[in-house]
Short mmCIF file of N, CA and C in Angstrom, two decimals:
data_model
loop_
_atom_site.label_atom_id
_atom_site.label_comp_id
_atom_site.label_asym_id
_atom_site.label_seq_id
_atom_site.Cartn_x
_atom_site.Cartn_y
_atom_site.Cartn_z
N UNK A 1 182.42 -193.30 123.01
CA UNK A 1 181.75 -193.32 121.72
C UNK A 1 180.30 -193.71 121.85
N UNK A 2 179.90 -194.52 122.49
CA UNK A 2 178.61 -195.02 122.86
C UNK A 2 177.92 -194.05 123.52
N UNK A 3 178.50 -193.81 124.53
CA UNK A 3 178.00 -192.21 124.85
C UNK A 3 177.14 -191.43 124.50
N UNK A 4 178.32 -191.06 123.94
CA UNK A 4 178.18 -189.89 122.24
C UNK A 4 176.67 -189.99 121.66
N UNK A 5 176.85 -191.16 120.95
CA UNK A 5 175.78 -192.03 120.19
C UNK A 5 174.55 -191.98 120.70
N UNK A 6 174.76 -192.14 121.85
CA UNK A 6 173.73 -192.30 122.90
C UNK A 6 172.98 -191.00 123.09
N UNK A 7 173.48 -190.43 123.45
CA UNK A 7 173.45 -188.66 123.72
C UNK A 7 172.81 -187.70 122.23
N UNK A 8 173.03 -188.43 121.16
CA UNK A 8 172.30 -188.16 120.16
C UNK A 8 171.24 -188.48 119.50
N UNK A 9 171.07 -189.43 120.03
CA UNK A 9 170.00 -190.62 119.38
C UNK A 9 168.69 -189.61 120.52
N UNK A 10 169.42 -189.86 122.09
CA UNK A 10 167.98 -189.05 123.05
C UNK A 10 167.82 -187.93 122.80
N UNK A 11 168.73 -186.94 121.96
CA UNK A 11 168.17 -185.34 121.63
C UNK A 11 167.23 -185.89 120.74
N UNK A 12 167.12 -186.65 119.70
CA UNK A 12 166.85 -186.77 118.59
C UNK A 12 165.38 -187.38 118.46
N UNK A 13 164.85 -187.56 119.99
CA UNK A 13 163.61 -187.66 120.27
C UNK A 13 163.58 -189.63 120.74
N UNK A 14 162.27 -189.54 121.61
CA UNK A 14 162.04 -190.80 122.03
C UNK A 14 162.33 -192.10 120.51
N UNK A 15 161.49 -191.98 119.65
CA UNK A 15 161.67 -192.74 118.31
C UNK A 15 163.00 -193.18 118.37
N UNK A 16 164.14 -192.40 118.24
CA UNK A 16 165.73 -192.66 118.05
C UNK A 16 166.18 -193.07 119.19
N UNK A 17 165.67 -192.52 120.00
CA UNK A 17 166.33 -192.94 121.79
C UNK A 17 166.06 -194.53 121.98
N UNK A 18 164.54 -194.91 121.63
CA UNK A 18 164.16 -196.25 121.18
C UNK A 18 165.15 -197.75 120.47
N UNK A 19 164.86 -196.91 119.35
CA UNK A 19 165.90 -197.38 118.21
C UNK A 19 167.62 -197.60 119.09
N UNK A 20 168.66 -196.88 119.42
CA UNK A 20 169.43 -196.90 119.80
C UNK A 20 169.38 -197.91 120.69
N UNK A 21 168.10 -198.02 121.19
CA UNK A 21 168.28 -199.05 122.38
C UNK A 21 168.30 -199.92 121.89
N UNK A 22 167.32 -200.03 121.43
CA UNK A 22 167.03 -201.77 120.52
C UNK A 22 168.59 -202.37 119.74
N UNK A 23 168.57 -200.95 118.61
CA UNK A 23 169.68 -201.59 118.34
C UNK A 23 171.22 -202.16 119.24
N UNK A 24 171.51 -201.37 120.07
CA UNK A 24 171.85 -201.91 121.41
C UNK A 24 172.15 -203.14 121.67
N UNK A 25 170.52 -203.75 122.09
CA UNK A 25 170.41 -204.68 122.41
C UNK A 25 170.44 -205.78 121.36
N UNK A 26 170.38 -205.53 120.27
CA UNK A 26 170.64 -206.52 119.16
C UNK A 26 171.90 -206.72 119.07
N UNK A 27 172.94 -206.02 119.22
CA UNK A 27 174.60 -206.20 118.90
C UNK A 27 174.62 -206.74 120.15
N UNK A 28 174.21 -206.87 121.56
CA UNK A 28 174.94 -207.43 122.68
C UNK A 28 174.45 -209.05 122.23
N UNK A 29 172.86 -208.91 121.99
CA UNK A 29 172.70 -210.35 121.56
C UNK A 29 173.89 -211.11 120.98
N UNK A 30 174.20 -210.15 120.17
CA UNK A 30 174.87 -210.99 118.68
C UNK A 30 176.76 -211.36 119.70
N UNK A 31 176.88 -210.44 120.57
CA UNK A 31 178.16 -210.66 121.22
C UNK A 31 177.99 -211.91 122.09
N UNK A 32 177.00 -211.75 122.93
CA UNK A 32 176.91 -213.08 123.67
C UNK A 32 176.39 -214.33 122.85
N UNK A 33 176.02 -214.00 121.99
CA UNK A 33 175.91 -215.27 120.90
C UNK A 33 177.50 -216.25 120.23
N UNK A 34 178.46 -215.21 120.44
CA UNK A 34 179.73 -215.51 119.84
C UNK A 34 180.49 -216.12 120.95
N UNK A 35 180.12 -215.43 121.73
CA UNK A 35 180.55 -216.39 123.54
C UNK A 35 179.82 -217.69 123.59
N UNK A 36 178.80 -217.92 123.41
CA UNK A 36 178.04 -219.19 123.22
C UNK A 36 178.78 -220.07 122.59
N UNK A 37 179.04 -219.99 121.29
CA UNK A 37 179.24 -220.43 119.98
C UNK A 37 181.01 -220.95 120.83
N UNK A 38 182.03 -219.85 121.74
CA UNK A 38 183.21 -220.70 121.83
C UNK A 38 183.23 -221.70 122.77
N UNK A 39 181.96 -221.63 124.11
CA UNK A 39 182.04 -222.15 124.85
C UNK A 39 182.26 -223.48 124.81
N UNK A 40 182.69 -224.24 125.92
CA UNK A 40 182.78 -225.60 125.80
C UNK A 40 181.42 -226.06 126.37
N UNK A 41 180.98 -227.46 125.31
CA UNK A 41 179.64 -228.04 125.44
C UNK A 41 179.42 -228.08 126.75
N UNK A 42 180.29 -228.97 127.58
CA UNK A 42 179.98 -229.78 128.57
C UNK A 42 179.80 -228.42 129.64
N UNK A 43 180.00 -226.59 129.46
CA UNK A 43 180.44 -225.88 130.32
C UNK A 43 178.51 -225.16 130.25
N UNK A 44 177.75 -226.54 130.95
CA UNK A 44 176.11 -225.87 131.13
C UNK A 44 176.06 -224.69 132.11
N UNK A 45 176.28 -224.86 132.69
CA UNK A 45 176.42 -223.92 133.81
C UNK A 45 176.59 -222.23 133.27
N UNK A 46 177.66 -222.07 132.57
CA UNK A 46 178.15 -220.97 131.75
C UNK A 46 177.01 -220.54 130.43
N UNK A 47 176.35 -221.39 129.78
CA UNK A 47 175.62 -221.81 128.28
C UNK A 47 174.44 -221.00 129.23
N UNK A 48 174.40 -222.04 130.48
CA UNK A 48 172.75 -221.33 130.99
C UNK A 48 172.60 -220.04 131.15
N UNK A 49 174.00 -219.33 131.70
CA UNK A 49 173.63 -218.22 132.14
C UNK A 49 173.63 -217.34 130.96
N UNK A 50 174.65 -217.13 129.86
CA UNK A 50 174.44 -216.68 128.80
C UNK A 50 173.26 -216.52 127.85
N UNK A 51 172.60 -218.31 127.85
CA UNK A 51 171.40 -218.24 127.08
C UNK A 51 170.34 -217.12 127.67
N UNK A 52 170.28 -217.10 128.79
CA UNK A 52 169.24 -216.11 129.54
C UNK A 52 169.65 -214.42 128.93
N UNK A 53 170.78 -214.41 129.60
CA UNK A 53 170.96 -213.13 129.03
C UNK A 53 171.11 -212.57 127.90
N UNK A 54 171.48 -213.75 127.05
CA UNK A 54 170.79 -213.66 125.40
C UNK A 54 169.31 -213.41 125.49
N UNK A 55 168.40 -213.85 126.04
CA UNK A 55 166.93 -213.62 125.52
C UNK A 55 166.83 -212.45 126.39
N UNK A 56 167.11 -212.40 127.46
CA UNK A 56 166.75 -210.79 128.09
C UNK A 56 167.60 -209.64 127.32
N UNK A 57 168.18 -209.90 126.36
CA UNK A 57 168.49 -208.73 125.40
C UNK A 57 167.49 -208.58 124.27
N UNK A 58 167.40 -209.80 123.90
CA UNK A 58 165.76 -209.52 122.59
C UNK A 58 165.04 -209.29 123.08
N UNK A 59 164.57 -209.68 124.54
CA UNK A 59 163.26 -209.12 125.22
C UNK A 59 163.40 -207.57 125.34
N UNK A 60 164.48 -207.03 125.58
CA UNK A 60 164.67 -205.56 125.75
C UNK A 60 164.55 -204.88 124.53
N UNK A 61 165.41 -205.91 123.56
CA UNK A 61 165.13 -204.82 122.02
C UNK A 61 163.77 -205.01 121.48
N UNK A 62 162.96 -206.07 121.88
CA UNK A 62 161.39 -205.98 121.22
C UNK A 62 160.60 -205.00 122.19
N UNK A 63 161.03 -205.16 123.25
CA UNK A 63 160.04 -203.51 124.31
C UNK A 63 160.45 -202.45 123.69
N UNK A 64 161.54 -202.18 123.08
CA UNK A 64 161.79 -200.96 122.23
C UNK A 64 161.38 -200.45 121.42
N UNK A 65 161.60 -201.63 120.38
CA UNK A 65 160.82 -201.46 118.99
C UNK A 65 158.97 -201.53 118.99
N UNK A 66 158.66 -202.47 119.87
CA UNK A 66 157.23 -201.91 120.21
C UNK A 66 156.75 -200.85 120.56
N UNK A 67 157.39 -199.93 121.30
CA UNK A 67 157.75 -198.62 122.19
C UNK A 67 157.91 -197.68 121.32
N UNK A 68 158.22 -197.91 119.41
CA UNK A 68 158.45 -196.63 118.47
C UNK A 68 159.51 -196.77 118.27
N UNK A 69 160.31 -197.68 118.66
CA UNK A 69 161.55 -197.59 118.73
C UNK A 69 162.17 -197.24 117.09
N UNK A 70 162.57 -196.56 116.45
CA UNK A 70 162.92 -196.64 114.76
C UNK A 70 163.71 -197.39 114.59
N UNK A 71 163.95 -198.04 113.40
CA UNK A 71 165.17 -198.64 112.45
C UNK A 71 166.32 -197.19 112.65
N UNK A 72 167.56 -197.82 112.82
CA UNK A 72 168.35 -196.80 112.94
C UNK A 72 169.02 -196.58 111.52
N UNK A 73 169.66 -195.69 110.72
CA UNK A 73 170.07 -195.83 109.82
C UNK A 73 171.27 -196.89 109.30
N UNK A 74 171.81 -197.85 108.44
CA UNK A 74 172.94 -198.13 108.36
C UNK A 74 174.31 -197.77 108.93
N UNK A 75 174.66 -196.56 108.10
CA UNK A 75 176.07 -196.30 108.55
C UNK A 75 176.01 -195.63 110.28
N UNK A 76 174.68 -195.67 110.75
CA UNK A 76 174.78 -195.44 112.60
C UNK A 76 174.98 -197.14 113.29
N UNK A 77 174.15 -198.05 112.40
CA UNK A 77 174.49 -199.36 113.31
C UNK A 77 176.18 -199.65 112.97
N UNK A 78 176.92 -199.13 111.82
CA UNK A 78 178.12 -199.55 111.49
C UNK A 78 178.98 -198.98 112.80
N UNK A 79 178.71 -197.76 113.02
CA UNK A 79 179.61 -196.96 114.08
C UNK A 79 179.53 -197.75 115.55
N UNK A 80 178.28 -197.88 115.70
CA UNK A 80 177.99 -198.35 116.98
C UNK A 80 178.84 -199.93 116.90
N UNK A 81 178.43 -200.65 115.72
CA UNK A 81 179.78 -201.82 115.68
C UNK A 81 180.65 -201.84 116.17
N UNK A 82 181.43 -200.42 115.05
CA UNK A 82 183.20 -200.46 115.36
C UNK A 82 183.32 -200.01 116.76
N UNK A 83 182.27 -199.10 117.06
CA UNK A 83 182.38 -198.70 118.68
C UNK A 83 182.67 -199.51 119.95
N UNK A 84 181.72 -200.38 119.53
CA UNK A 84 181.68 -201.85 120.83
C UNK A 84 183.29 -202.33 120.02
N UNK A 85 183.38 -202.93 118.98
CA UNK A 85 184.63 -203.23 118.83
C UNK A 85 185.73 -202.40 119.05
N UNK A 86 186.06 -201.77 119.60
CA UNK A 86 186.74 -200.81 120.00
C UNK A 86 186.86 -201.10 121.72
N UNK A 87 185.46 -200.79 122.10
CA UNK A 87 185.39 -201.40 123.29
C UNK A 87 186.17 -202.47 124.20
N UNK A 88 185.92 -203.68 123.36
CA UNK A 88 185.84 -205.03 123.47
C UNK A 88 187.34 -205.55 123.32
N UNK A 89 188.15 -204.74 122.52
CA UNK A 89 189.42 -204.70 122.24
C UNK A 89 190.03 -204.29 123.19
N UNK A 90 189.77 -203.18 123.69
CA UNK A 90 190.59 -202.33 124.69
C UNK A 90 190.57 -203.23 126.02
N UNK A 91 188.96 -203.57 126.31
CA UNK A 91 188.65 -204.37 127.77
C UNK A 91 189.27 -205.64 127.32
N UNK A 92 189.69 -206.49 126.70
CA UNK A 92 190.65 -207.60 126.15
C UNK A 92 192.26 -207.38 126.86
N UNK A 93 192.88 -206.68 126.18
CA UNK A 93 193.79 -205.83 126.11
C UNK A 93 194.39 -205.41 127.38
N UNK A 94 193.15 -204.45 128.37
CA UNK A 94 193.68 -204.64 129.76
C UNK A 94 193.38 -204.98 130.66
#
């Protein structure tokens, strides 16, 4: 599905190819943010490495959006949601 998404956004010209990314990188933020949020305090080690790769995802989605990147429409960030959730379920799962 991401793919897909993916594969449409780059016909659809650099602007959208942009955008896709960014937005992208804003939902992984928001995933490793929820990993943060269960971790255990005392587990720094784990917090550190996450926090990093939390900011090297906004760092990636602001090179984007500086880059032209567009606002993607609503019901495309919804898909790309259920998509990763879909994802995230399955890689759970097995």
């Amino acid at each position: 599905g991401s793919v897909a998404i993916g594969a449409i956004a780059g016909a659809a010209g650099d602007r959208w190819s942009l955008g896709f990314m960014a937005e992208t990188e804003r939902q992984v933020e928001g995933h490793l943010e929820d990993h943060l949020a269960r971790l255990p305090e005392g587990d720094a080690r784990s917090r550190a490495i996450l926090a990093q790769m939390k900011a090297d995802e906004a760092r990636h989605a602001r090179t984007a959006r500086d880059a032209g990147g567009a606002e993607l429409p609503g019901p495309v960030r919804v898909l790309m949601r259920l998509t990763a959730k879909v994802m995230t379920t399955t890689a759970y799962r097995i």
